[in-house]
CSV table of C-alpha atoms in Angstrom, one decimal:
chain,number,residue,atom,x,y,z
T,29,UNK,CA,42.4,-177.8,-65.1
T,30,UNK,CA,42.1,-174.1,-66.2
T,31,UNK,CA,44.0,-171.4,-64.3
T,32,UNK,CA,43.6,-167.6,-64.6
T,33,UNK,CA,45.0,-164.8,-62.5
T,34,UNK,CA,42.5,-162.0,-61.7
T,35,UNK,CA,44.4,-159.2,-60.0
T,36,UNK,CA,45.9,-160.6,-56.8
T,37,UNK,CA,43.8,-163.8,-56.9
T,38,UNK,CA,44.6,-167.0,-58.8
T,39,UNK,CA,41.5,-168.9,-60.0
T,40,UNK,CA,41.4,-172.7,-60.8
T,41,UNK,CA,38.6,-174.8,-62.2
T,42,UNK,CA,38.7,-178.5,-62.9
T,43,UNK,CA,36.1,-179.9,-65.4
T,44,UNK,CA,35.2,-183.4,-66.3
T,45,UNK,CA,33.6,-184.3,-69.7
T,46,UNK,CA,31.0,-187.0,-70.1
T,47,UNK,CA,28.2,-187.7,-72.6
T,48,UNK,CA,26.0,-184.9,-71.3
T,49,UNK,CA,26.9,-181.4,-70.0
T,50,UNK,CA,30.5,-180.8,-68.8
T,51,UNK,CA,30.6,-180.8,-65.0
T,52,UNK,CA,32.8,-178.7,-62.7
T,53,UNK,CA,34.5,-181.2,-60.3
T,54,UNK,CA,36.5,-178.8,-58.3
T,55,UNK,CA,37.1,-175.0,-58.1
T,56,UNK,CA,39.5,-172.9,-56.0
T,57,UNK,CA,40.9,-169.5,-55.6
T,58,UNK,CA,44.0,-168.4,-53.7
T,59,UNK,CA,45.7,-165.1,-52.9
T,60,UNK,CA,48.6,-164.6,-55.4
T,61,UNK,CA,50.9,-161.6,-55.4
T,62,UNK,CA,52.4,-163.2,-58.5
T,63,UNK,CA,51.6,-166.1,-60.7
T,64,UNK,CA,54.5,-168.1,-59.3
T,65,UNK,CA,53.5,-167.6,-55.7
T,66,UNK,CA,49.9,-168.5,-56.5
T,67,UNK,CA,50.9,-171.7,-58.3
T,68,UNK,CA,53.0,-172.8,-55.3
T,69,UNK,CA,50.2,-172.1,-52.9
T,70,UNK,CA,47.7,-174.0,-55.1
T,71,UNK,CA,50.1,-176.9,-55.6
T,72,UNK,CA,50.3,-177.3,-51.8
T,73,UNK,CA,46.5,-177.5,-51.6
T,74,UNK,CA,45.7,-179.6,-54.6
T,75,UNK,CA,48.9,-181.4,-55.8
T,76,UNK,CA,48.9,-180.2,-59.4
T,77,UNK,CA,52.0,-182.1,-60.5
T,78,UNK,CA,49.9,-184.8,-62.3
T,79,UNK,CA,47.2,-182.5,-63.6
T,80,UNK,CA,46.9,-181.2,-67.1
T,81,UNK,CA,47.2,-177.5,-66.6
T,82,UNK,CA,45.9,-175.0,-69.1
T,83,UNK,CA,47.1,-171.5,-68.3
T,84,UNK,CA,45.4,-168.3,-69.3
T,85,UNK,CA,47.6,-165.5,-70.5
T,86,UNK,CA,46.7,-162.0,-69.3
T,87,UNK,CA,44.6,-160.0,-71.6
T,88,UNK,CA,47.4,-157.6,-72.4
T,89,UNK,CA,50.0,-160.3,-73.0
T,90,UNK,CA,49.1,-161.3,-76.6
T,91,UNK,CA,47.4,-159.6,-79.6
T,92,UNK,CA,44.6,-161.0,-81.6
T,93,UNK,CA,44.8,-159.7,-85.2
T,94,UNK,CA,42.2,-160.3,-88.0
T,95,UNK,CA,44.2,-160.7,-91.2
T,96,UNK,CA,43.7,-162.6,-94.5
T,97,UNK,CA,45.5,-165.9,-94.9
T,98,UNK,CA,48.6,-165.9,-97.1
T,99,UNK,CA,48.7,-167.8,-100.3
T,100,UNK,CA,50.9,-170.6,-99.0
T,101,UNK,CA,50.3,-174.0,-97.4
T,102,UNK,CA,48.5,-174.0,-94.0
T,103,UNK,CA,51.6,-175.1,-92.2
T,104,UNK,CA,53.5,-172.0,-93.3
T,105,UNK,CA,50.9,-169.4,-92.4
T,106,UNK,CA,52.6,-168.3,-89.2
T,107,UNK,CA,55.9,-167.6,-90.8
T,108,UNK,CA,54.4,-166.0,-93.9
T,109,UNK,CA,52.3,-163.6,-91.7
T,110,UNK,CA,55.1,-162.5,-89.5
T,111,UNK,CA,56.2,-159.6,-91.7
T,112,UNK,CA,52.6,-158.4,-92.2
T,113,UNK,CA,52.0,-158.3,-88.4
T,114,UNK,CA,54.6,-155.6,-87.9
T,115,UNK,CA,52.0,-153.0,-88.8
T,116,UNK,CA,49.4,-154.4,-86.4
T,117,UNK,CA,51.3,-154.7,-83.1
T,118,UNK,CA,53.4,-152.3,-81.0
T,119,UNK,CA,56.3,-154.8,-80.2
T,120,UNK,CA,58.9,-156.7,-82.1
T,121,UNK,CA,57.6,-159.8,-84.0
T,122,UNK,CA,60.9,-161.2,-85.2
T,123,UNK,CA,61.2,-163.6,-82.2
T,124,UNK,CA,57.5,-163.5,-81.1
T,125,UNK,CA,55.4,-166.7,-80.9
T,126,UNK,CA,52.7,-166.8,-83.5
T,127,UNK,CA,49.7,-169.1,-84.1
T,128,UNK,CA,46.8,-168.8,-86.6
T,129,UNK,CA,43.1,-169.7,-86.2
T,130,UNK,CA,41.1,-170.1,-89.4
T,131,UNK,CA,37.6,-168.6,-89.5
T,132,UNK,CA,35.0,-171.1,-90.8
T,133,UNK,CA,34.6,-170.6,-94.6
T,134,UNK,CA,30.9,-171.3,-94.5
T,135,UNK,CA,30.2,-167.9,-92.9
T,136,UNK,CA,30.9,-165.8,-96.0
T,137,UNK,CA,30.8,-165.6,-99.8
T,138,UNK,CA,34.2,-164.1,-100.3
T,139,UNK,CA,37.1,-166.0,-101.8
T,140,UNK,CA,39.6,-164.7,-99.3
T,141,UNK,CA,40.3,-166.8,-96.2
T,142,UNK,CA,40.1,-164.7,-93.0
T,143,UNK,CA,42.2,-165.6,-90.0
T,144,UNK,CA,42.5,-164.6,-86.4
T,145,UNK,CA,46.2,-164.6,-85.7
T,146,UNK,CA,47.6,-164.5,-82.1
T,147,UNK,CA,51.0,-162.9,-81.5
T,148,UNK,CA,52.7,-163.5,-78.2
T,149,UNK,CA,56.0,-161.6,-77.3
T,150,UNK,CA,58.7,-164.0,-76.4
T,151,UNK,CA,59.4,-162.3,-73.0
T,152,UNK,CA,55.8,-162.9,-72.0
T,153,UNK,CA,56.1,-166.5,-72.9
T,154,UNK,CA,59.4,-166.9,-71.1
T,155,UNK,CA,57.9,-165.3,-67.9
T,156,UNK,CA,54.8,-167.5,-67.7
T,157,UNK,CA,56.9,-170.6,-68.4
T,158,UNK,CA,59.4,-169.6,-65.7
T,159,UNK,CA,56.6,-169.0,-63.2
T,160,UNK,CA,55.3,-172.5,-63.7
T,161,UNK,CA,58.8,-174.0,-63.4
T,162,UNK,CA,59.5,-172.1,-60.2
T,163,UNK,CA,56.5,-173.9,-58.7
T,164,UNK,CA,57.7,-177.3,-60.0
T,165,UNK,CA,54.8,-177.4,-62.5
T,166,UNK,CA,54.5,-177.7,-66.3
T,167,UNK,CA,51.9,-176.1,-68.6
T,168,UNK,CA,50.0,-178.5,-70.9
T,169,UNK,CA,48.9,-175.6,-73.0
T,170,UNK,CA,48.5,-171.8,-72.9
T,171,UNK,CA,45.3,-169.9,-74.0
T,172,UNK,CA,44.2,-166.3,-74.4
T,173,UNK,CA,40.9,-164.9,-73.1
T,174,UNK,CA,39.3,-164.9,-76.6
T,175,UNK,CA,39.7,-168.6,-77.1
T,176,UNK,CA,38.8,-169.5,-73.6
T,177,UNK,CA,35.5,-167.5,-73.7
T,178,UNK,CA,34.9,-169.1,-77.2
T,179,UNK,CA,34.8,-172.5,-75.5
T,180,UNK,CA,32.0,-171.3,-73.2
T,181,UNK,CA,30.1,-169.5,-75.9
T,182,UNK,CA,30.1,-172.7,-78.0
T,183,UNK,CA,28.0,-174.4,-75.3
T,184,UNK,CA,25.1,-172.1,-76.1
T,185,UNK,CA,25.1,-172.3,-79.9
T,186,UNK,CA,22.0,-173.4,-81.8
T,187,UNK,CA,22.5,-175.7,-84.8
T,188,UNK,CA,23.5,-173.7,-87.9
T,189,UNK,CA,23.6,-170.3,-86.2
T,190,UNK,CA,26.2,-168.1,-84.7
T,191,UNK,CA,26.2,-167.1,-81.0
T,192,UNK,CA,27.5,-163.9,-79.2
T,193,UNK,CA,28.6,-163.8,-75.6
T,194,UNK,CA,29.4,-160.7,-73.6
T,195,UNK,CA,31.1,-160.9,-70.3
T,196,UNK,CA,32.0,-158.0,-67.9
T,197,UNK,CA,35.3,-158.1,-66.1
T,198,UNK,CA,37.1,-156.0,-63.4
T,199,UNK,CA,39.1,-153.9,-65.9
T,200,UNK,CA,37.2,-154.4,-69.2
T,201,UNK,CA,34.7,-156.5,-70.9
T,202,UNK,CA,35.0,-159.0,-73.8
T,203,UNK,CA,32.6,-159.9,-76.6
T,204,UNK,CA,33.0,-163.0,-78.7
T,205,UNK,CA,31.0,-164.4,-81.6
T,206,UNK,CA,31.3,-168.1,-82.4
T,207,UNK,CA,30.1,-170.5,-85.1
T,208,UNK,CA,30.4,-174.3,-85.1
T,209,UNK,CA,32.5,-173.9,-81.9
T,210,UNK,CA,35.1,-171.7,-83.7
T,211,UNK,CA,35.9,-168.1,-83.0
T,212,UNK,CA,34.7,-165.7,-85.7
T,213,UNK,CA,35.1,-162.3,-84.1
T,214,UNK,CA,36.2,-160.8,-80.7
T,215,UNK,CA,36.2,-157.3,-79.3
T,216,UNK,CA,37.5,-155.8,-76.0
T,217,UNK,CA,35.2,-153.2,-74.6
T,218,UNK,CA,36.5,-150.6,-72.2
T,219,UNK,CA,33.6,-150.9,-69.7
T,220,UNK,CA,34.2,-152.2,-66.2
T,221,UNK,CA,31.9,-154.7,-64.5
T,222,UNK,CA,31.6,-152.4,-61.4
T,223,UNK,CA,29.7,-149.9,-63.5
T,224,UNK,CA,26.8,-152.4,-63.6
T,225,UNK,CA,26.5,-152.2,-59.8
T,226,UNK,CA,27.0,-148.4,-59.5
T,227,UNK,CA,24.4,-145.6,-59.5
T,228,UNK,CA,21.7,-145.6,-62.2
T,229,UNK,CA,23.3,-142.7,-64.1
T,230,UNK,CA,26.7,-144.3,-64.2
T,231,UNK,CA,25.2,-147.6,-65.2
T,232,UNK,CA,23.2,-146.2,-68.0
T,233,UNK,CA,26.3,-144.4,-69.4
T,234,UNK,CA,28.4,-147.6,-69.3
T,235,UNK,CA,25.6,-149.6,-70.9
T,236,UNK,CA,25.3,-147.0,-73.7
T,237,UNK,CA,29.1,-147.3,-74.5
T,238,UNK,CA,29.0,-151.1,-74.3
T,239,UNK,CA,25.9,-151.3,-76.5
T,240,UNK,CA,27.6,-149.1,-79.1
T,241,UNK,CA,30.6,-151.4,-79.3
T,242,UNK,CA,28.3,-154.5,-79.5
T,243,UNK,CA,26.3,-152.9,-82.3
T,244,UNK,CA,29.5,-152.1,-84.3
T,245,UNK,CA,30.7,-155.7,-83.9
T,246,UNK,CA,27.4,-157.2,-84.9
T,247,UNK,CA,27.1,-154.9,-87.9
T,248,UNK,CA,30.6,-155.9,-89.0
T,249,UNK,CA,29.8,-159.6,-88.5
T,250,UNK,CA,26.6,-159.4,-90.6
T,251,UNK,CA,28.5,-157.6,-93.5
T,252,UNK,CA,31.5,-160.0,-93.5
T,253,UNK,CA,29.7,-163.2,-92.6
T,254,UNK,CA,26.4,-162.8,-94.3
T,255,UNK,CA,25.9,-166.6,-94.8
T,256,UNK,CA,25.2,-167.2,-91.1
T,257,UNK,CA,22.5,-165.6,-88.9
T,258,UNK,CA,23.1,-164.6,-85.3
T,259,UNK,CA,20.8,-166.3,-82.9
T,260,UNK,CA,21.3,-163.7,-80.2
T,261,UNK,CA,23.4,-162.2,-77.5
T,262,UNK,CA,24.0,-163.8,-74.1
T,263,UNK,CA,25.1,-161.4,-71.4
T,264,UNK,CA,27.0,-162.4,-68.2
T,265,UNK,CA,25.7,-160.0,-65.6
T,266,UNK,CA,28.1,-159.4,-62.7
T,267,UNK,CA,26.8,-160.2,-59.2
T,268,UNK,CA,24.8,-157.3,-57.8
T,269,UNK,CA,23.8,-155.9,-61.2
T,270,UNK,CA,20.8,-153.7,-61.3
T,271,UNK,CA,17.5,-155.2,-62.5
T,272,UNK,CA,17.3,-152.7,-65.4
T,273,UNK,CA,20.6,-153.8,-67.0
T,274,UNK,CA,19.1,-156.4,-69.3
T,275,UNK,CA,16.1,-154.4,-70.3
T,276,UNK,CA,18.3,-151.4,-71.1
T,277,UNK,CA,20.6,-153.6,-73.3
T,278,UNK,CA,17.6,-155.1,-75.0
T,279,UNK,CA,16.3,-151.6,-75.9
T,280,UNK,CA,19.7,-150.6,-77.4
T,281,UNK,CA,20.6,-153.8,-79.3
T,282,UNK,CA,18.4,-155.1,-82.1
T,283,UNK,CA,19.3,-158.8,-81.8
T,284,UNK,CA,17.7,-161.0,-79.0
T,285,UNK,CA,19.3,-160.4,-75.7
T,286,UNK,CA,19.2,-162.9,-72.8
T,287,UNK,CA,20.8,-163.3,-69.4
T,288,UNK,CA,23.6,-165.9,-69.2
T,289,UNK,CA,23.1,-168.6,-66.5
T,290,UNK,CA,26.1,-170.8,-66.1
T,291,UNK,CA,24.1,-173.7,-64.5
T,292,UNK,CA,22.1,-174.1,-67.8
T,293,UNK,CA,25.2,-175.0,-69.7
T,294,UNK,CA,27.5,-176.6,-67.1
T,295,UNK,CA,26.7,-179.0,-64.3
T,296,UNK,CA,27.7,-177.3,-61.0
T,297,UNK,CA,26.1,-179.8,-58.6
T,298,UNK,CA,29.4,-181.1,-57.3
T,299,UNK,CA,30.3,-177.7,-55.9
T,300,UNK,CA,27.2,-177.4,-53.6
T,301,UNK,CA,27.3,-174.1,-51.7
T,302,UNK,CA,31.1,-174.2,-51.3
T,303,UNK,CA,31.9,-171.8,-54.1
T,304,UNK,CA,29.3,-169.0,-54.4
T,305,UNK,CA,31.6,-167.1,-56.8
T,306,UNK,CA,30.7,-169.7,-59.4
T,307,UNK,CA,27.2,-170.8,-58.4
T,308,UNK,CA,25.7,-167.4,-57.7
T,309,UNK,CA,27.4,-165.2,-60.3
T,310,UNK,CA,30.6,-165.1,-62.4
T,311,UNK,CA,32.7,-162.4,-64.1
T,312,UNK,CA,35.0,-162.5,-67.1
T,313,UNK,CA,38.0,-164.0,-65.3
T,314,UNK,CA,35.9,-166.8,-63.8
T,315,UNK,CA,34.5,-167.7,-67.3
T,316,UNK,CA,38.0,-167.6,-68.8
T,317,UNK,CA,39.4,-170.0,-66.2
T,318,UNK,CA,36.4,-172.3,-66.9
T,319,UNK,CA,36.9,-171.9,-70.7
T,320,UNK,CA,40.5,-172.9,-70.3
T,321,UNK,CA,39.4,-176.1,-68.5
T,322,UNK,CA,37.0,-176.8,-71.4
T,323,UNK,CA,39.9,-176.9,-73.8
T,324,UNK,CA,40.2,-180.8,-73.9
T,325,UNK,CA,36.5,-181.0,-74.7
T,326,UNK,CA,36.8,-178.5,-77.5
T,327,UNK,CA,39.9,-180.3,-78.8
T,328,UNK,CA,38.1,-183.6,-78.8
T,329,UNK,CA,35.4,-182.0,-80.9
T,330,UNK,CA,38.0,-181.1,-83.6
T,331,UNK,CA,38.1,-177.4,-82.9
T,332,UNK,CA,41.2,-175.4,-83.5
T,333,UNK,CA,43.5,-174.8,-80.5
T,334,UNK,CA,46.4,-172.4,-79.9
T,335,UNK,CA,49.8,-174.1,-79.7
T,336,UNK,CA,52.6,-171.7,-78.9
T,337,UNK,CA,55.7,-173.5,-80.0
T,338,UNK,CA,59.1,-172.1,-79.0
T,339,UNK,CA,61.2,-172.9,-82.1
T,340,UNK,CA,64.4,-172.3,-80.2
T,341,UNK,CA,63.4,-174.9,-77.6
T,342,UNK,CA,62.2,-177.3,-80.3
T,343,UNK,CA,65.6,-176.9,-82.0
T,344,UNK,CA,67.4,-178.1,-78.9
T,345,UNK,CA,68.2,-174.7,-77.3
T,346,UNK,CA,66.4,-175.8,-74.1
T,347,UNK,CA,63.7,-174.0,-72.2
T,348,UNK,CA,64.1,-171.0,-69.9
T,349,UNK,CA,66.2,-171.4,-66.8
T,350,UNK,CA,64.3,-170.7,-63.6
T,351,UNK,CA,65.3,-169.7,-60.1
T,352,UNK,CA,64.4,-173.2,-58.8
T,353,UNK,CA,66.5,-174.9,-61.5
T,354,UNK,CA,69.4,-172.6,-60.5
T,355,UNK,CA,68.8,-173.4,-56.9
T,356,UNK,CA,68.9,-177.1,-57.6
T,357,UNK,CA,72.3,-176.8,-59.3
T,358,UNK,CA,73.6,-174.6,-56.5
T,359,UNK,CA,72.5,-177.2,-54.0
T,360,UNK,CA,74.3,-180.0,-55.9
T,361,UNK,CA,77.5,-177.9,-56.0
T,362,UNK,CA,77.1,-177.1,-52.3
T,363,UNK,CA,76.7,-180.8,-51.4
T,364,UNK,CA,79.8,-181.6,-53.5
T,365,UNK,CA,81.8,-178.8,-51.8
T,366,UNK,CA,80.8,-180.0,-48.3
T,367,UNK,CA,81.7,-183.6,-49.2
T,368,UNK,CA,85.1,-182.5,-50.4
T,369,UNK,CA,85.6,-180.4,-47.3
T,370,UNK,CA,84.8,-183.3,-45.0
T,371,UNK,CA,87.2,-185.5,-46.9
T,372,UNK,CA,90.0,-183.0,-46.6
T,373,UNK,CA,89.2,-182.6,-42.9
T,374,UNK,CA,89.6,-186.3,-42.4
T,375,UNK,CA,92.8,-186.4,-44.4
T,376,UNK,CA,94.2,-183.5,-42.3
T,377,UNK,CA,93.2,-185.2,-39.1
T,378,UNK,CA,95.1,-188.4,-40.1
T,379,UNK,CA,98.2,-186.4,-41.2
T,380,UNK,CA,98.1,-184.4,-37.9
T,381,UNK,CA,98.0,-187.7,-35.9
T,382,UNK,CA,100.9,-189.1,-37.9
T,383,UNK,CA,102.9,-185.9,-37.3
T,384,UNK,CA,102.3,-186.1,-33.6
T,385,UNK,CA,103.6,-189.7,-33.6
T,386,UNK,CA,106.7,-188.7,-35.4
T,387,UNK,CA,107.3,-185.8,-32.9
T,388,UNK,CA,106.9,-188.2,-30.0
T,389,UNK,CA,109.4,-190.7,-31.5
T,390,UNK,CA,111.9,-187.9,-32.1
T,391,UNK,CA,111.6,-186.5,-28.5
T,392,UNK,CA,112.2,-190.0,-27.1
T,393,UNK,CA,115.2,-190.5,-29.3
T,394,UNK,CA,116.6,-187.1,-28.3
T,395,UNK,CA,116.3,-187.9,-24.6
T,396,UNK,CA,118.1,-191.2,-25.1
T,397,UNK,CA,121.0,-189.6,-26.9
T,398,UNK,CA,123.1,-187.5,-24.4
T,399,UNK,CA,126.5,-188.1,-26.1
T,400,UNK,CA,127.6,-188.4,-29.7
T,401,UNK,CA,126.5,-191.8,-31.0
T,402,UNK,CA,127.6,-193.9,-33.9
T,403,UNK,CA,127.1,-192.6,-37.4
T,404,UNK,CA,124.1,-194.8,-38.0
T,405,UNK,CA,122.3,-193.2,-35.0
T,406,UNK,CA,123.2,-189.7,-36.3
T,407,UNK,CA,121.8,-190.6,-39.7
T,408,UNK,CA,118.6,-191.9,-38.2
T,409,UNK,CA,118.2,-188.7,-36.1
T,410,UNK,CA,118.7,-186.6,-39.2
T,411,UNK,CA,116.1,-188.7,-41.1
T,412,UNK,CA,113.6,-188.2,-38.3
T,413,UNK,CA,114.2,-184.5,-38.3
T,414,UNK,CA,113.6,-184.3,-42.0
T,415,UNK,CA,110.4,-186.3,-41.6
T,416,UNK,CA,109.3,-183.9,-38.9
T,417,UNK,CA,109.8,-180.9,-41.1
T,418,UNK,CA,107.9,-182.5,-44.0
T,419,UNK,CA,105.0,-183.5,-41.7
T,420,UNK,CA,104.9,-180.0,-40.1
T,421,UNK,CA,104.8,-178.4,-43.6
T,422,UNK,CA,102.1,-180.8,-44.8
T,423,UNK,CA,99.9,-180.2,-41.7
T,424,UNK,CA,100.1,-176.4,-42.2
T,425,UNK,CA,99.2,-176.7,-45.8
T,426,UNK,CA,96.3,-179.0,-45.2
T,427,UNK,CA,95.0,-176.9,-42.3
T,428,UNK,CA,95.0,-173.9,-44.7
T,429,UNK,CA,93.3,-175.7,-47.5
T,430,UNK,CA,90.6,-177.2,-45.2
T,431,UNK,CA,89.8,-173.8,-43.7
T,432,UNK,CA,89.4,-172.3,-47.2
T,433,UNK,CA,87.4,-175.2,-48.6
T,434,UNK,CA,85.2,-176.6,-45.9
T,435,UNK,CA,84.5,-173.3,-44.2
T,436,UNK,CA,84.8,-170.7,-47.0
T,437,UNK,CA,83.7,-172.4,-50.2
T,438,UNK,CA,80.8,-174.5,-48.9
T,439,UNK,CA,79.5,-171.5,-46.9
T,440,UNK,CA,79.5,-169.4,-50.1
T,441,UNK,CA,77.5,-172.0,-51.9
T,442,UNK,CA,75.0,-172.5,-49.1
T,443,UNK,CA,74.5,-168.8,-48.9
T,444,UNK,CA,73.8,-168.6,-52.6
T,445,UNK,CA,71.3,-171.5,-52.2
T,446,UNK,CA,69.4,-169.6,-49.5
T,447,UNK,CA,68.9,-166.5,-51.6
T,448,UNK,CA,66.6,-167.0,-54.6
T,449,UNK,CA,65.1,-164.4,-56.8
T,450,UNK,CA,62.3,-165.2,-59.3
T,451,UNK,CA,63.5,-164.6,-62.8
T,452,UNK,CA,67.2,-164.7,-61.8
T,453,UNK,CA,69.4,-167.7,-61.4
T,454,UNK,CA,73.1,-168.5,-60.8
T,455,UNK,CA,75.0,-170.4,-63.5
T,456,UNK,CA,78.6,-170.3,-62.3
T,457,UNK,CA,80.8,-169.6,-59.3
T,458,UNK,CA,84.7,-169.4,-59.3
T,459,UNK,CA,86.6,-168.9,-56.0
T,460,UNK,CA,90.3,-168.9,-55.5
T,461,UNK,CA,92.5,-168.8,-52.4
T,462,UNK,CA,90.7,-167.7,-49.2
T,463,UNK,CA,87.6,-166.6,-51.1
T,464,UNK,CA,88.4,-163.0,-51.8
T,465,UNK,CA,89.2,-163.8,-55.5
T,466,UNK,CA,85.5,-164.5,-56.4
T,467,UNK,CA,83.6,-164.5,-59.7
T,468,UNK,CA,79.8,-165.0,-59.8
T,469,UNK,CA,77.9,-165.5,-63.1
T,470,UNK,CA,74.2,-165.9,-63.9
T,471,UNK,CA,71.2,-165.1,-66.0
T,472,UNK,CA,68.1,-163.0,-65.5
T,473,UNK,CA,64.9,-162.1,-67.4
T,474,UNK,CA,65.3,-158.4,-66.6
T,475,UNK,CA,68.4,-156.3,-65.5
T,476,UNK,CA,66.2,-154.6,-62.9
T,477,UNK,CA,66.2,-157.8,-60.8
T,478,UNK,CA,70.0,-157.7,-60.1
T,479,UNK,CA,70.1,-154.8,-57.5
T,480,UNK,CA,67.4,-156.4,-55.4
T,481,UNK,CA,69.2,-159.8,-55.5
T,482,UNK,CA,72.5,-158.2,-54.4
T,483,UNK,CA,70.8,-156.4,-51.5
T,484,UNK,CA,69.5,-159.8,-50.3
T,485,UNK,CA,72.8,-161.4,-50.8
T,486,UNK,CA,74.5,-158.8,-48.6
T,487,UNK,CA,72.4,-160.1,-45.7
T,488,UNK,CA,74.4,-163.3,-45.7
T,489,UNK,CA,77.4,-163.4,-43.4
T,490,UNK,CA,79.7,-164.8,-46.0
T,491,UNK,CA,78.9,-162.0,-48.4
T,492,UNK,CA,78.5,-159.1,-46.0
T,493,UNK,CA,82.2,-158.2,-46.0
T,494,UNK,CA,82.6,-158.8,-49.8
T,495,UNK,CA,82.2,-156.1,-52.4
T,496,UNK,CA,82.0,-156.7,-56.1
T,497,UNK,CA,84.3,-154.4,-58.0
T,498,UNK,CA,83.3,-155.2,-61.5
T,499,UNK,CA,80.0,-156.2,-63.3
T,500,UNK,CA,79.5,-157.3,-66.9
T,501,UNK,CA,76.1,-157.8,-68.6
T,502,UNK,CA,75.1,-158.8,-72.1
T,503,UNK,CA,72.0,-160.0,-73.9
T,504,UNK,CA,71.9,-163.8,-74.6
T,505,UNK,CA,71.9,-164.5,-78.3
T,506,UNK,CA,71.2,-168.1,-79.3
T,507,UNK,CA,72.8,-167.9,-82.8
T,508,UNK,CA,75.1,-165.4,-84.4
T,509,UNK,CA,73.1,-162.6,-86.1
T,510,UNK,CA,69.8,-163.5,-84.4
T,511,UNK,CA,67.8,-161.2,-82.1
T,512,UNK,CA,68.4,-161.2,-78.3
T,513,UNK,CA,66.5,-164.0,-76.4
T,514,UNK,CA,65.1,-161.7,-73.7
T,515,UNK,CA,67.5,-163.2,-71.1
T,516,UNK,CA,70.5,-161.2,-69.9
T,517,UNK,CA,73.7,-162.8,-68.7
T,518,UNK,CA,75.8,-161.2,-65.9
T,519,UNK,CA,79.2,-161.6,-64.3
T,520,UNK,CA,80.2,-160.1,-60.9
T,521,UNK,CA,83.8,-160.1,-59.8
T,522,UNK,CA,85.5,-159.3,-56.5
T,523,UNK,CA,88.5,-156.9,-56.3
T,524,UNK,CA,91.1,-159.6,-56.7
T,525,UNK,CA,89.2,-161.3,-59.6
T,526,UNK,CA,88.8,-157.9,-61.3
T,527,UNK,CA,92.5,-157.1,-60.9
T,528,UNK,CA,93.5,-160.5,-62.2
T,529,UNK,CA,91.2,-160.1,-65.2
T,530,UNK,CA,92.6,-156.6,-66.0
T,531,UNK,CA,96.1,-158.0,-65.8
T,532,UNK,CA,95.3,-160.8,-68.2
T,533,UNK,CA,93.9,-158.3,-70.7
T,534,UNK,CA,97.0,-156.1,-70.5
T,535,UNK,CA,99.3,-159.1,-71.0
T,536,UNK,CA,100.1,-159.4,-74.8
């Protein structure tokens, strides 16, 4: 199943692969203020826990860079290219995830081996993994729009020829050229799909800009990949496009131009009329979700696939913590705290009953003794008085502990369990005495999440009267000398805990 977020909507397409054309078995779209919320909503509707989910990264998440292959074994390309990529992207590549797609050698006469290298910043990878985990799901794979659209373009290829596919989206458009099912070239074009449905003047201007970018790409393809001819360009026209769009493009572009009809390449009969957004017209996001769902079919055909491997996780460092995982641990700790509190309550009740029995025996003995008795009676009275003092002291101590534990500590844990913040999770809680000596620690993907979390926490009765007097934050570093992991650790301390910490530091 392929999933792609298009603005505030999450698209999902499930495809089955047989001997003939691939067929869309199910399609859906849900409102999604965030990827995590959309996945949770979709999971309630479709039960995605057992599905193989292929997630589409946003177009601005990763960078696709055309760069020659290094002179090292294929398995070492990603590491060898890391240093060269510094000049091609505007973010740090030291801890970025990198994968390399090789361009088919049959397209050119040159001795060099061109590649299309995809660079994904670690924080983007962590965020999309955390969103899935918050929804109780797991990604089978992650794709980028270029490779997803490649899977669709490959369906329209003629034997021995390359094929170009242009799709218009809400924010921009994407052009890909494929050969033998592999991606050869890709270009993002800053032309919105809404321009195709606007006034004639605006439409003609947008088509002129798009045609110029298409011509530049085709010219570069023919110079670099002269051993393969281009069969033509298929254009995905947005719903409501003017009738003159295709003729205008045909006049501006010298290769054959034809309209893209999804039903010619993919069987949509199972949908009926239930999903007009697929059957009557599609845009770039729809095709990318469909292309992500076609990944198993492309992989079975032996085509290269992106595999973003987190080396830190593979080395045993573990995946990103999520808010749901933190909530699970808080729930476990809360359950343990409540159990301990109930146990202490029962113990205190038994001790209180025993103390009352001792008091009754003592009162009866005191009433029966009106005159000085023999020494053995005096000793027994003194022993009973001593027992009474011990039982009274024990009852007072237990009542204090039960109050602090069953009422104070468990309520703190339950309050933490009720308040969750995507991207922020609690890893530790230390409480002493009556709860005023409190220390709370956790992790977050961005420091900007902490103020909002504290405001929500103040709404809880057990935290409304508490104020944190000290905060510590530091970037998480997996190994000494390595770059930060993109996750920030924080520690919050109450007044008593902060004073105790300061006293410990001052003590030599």
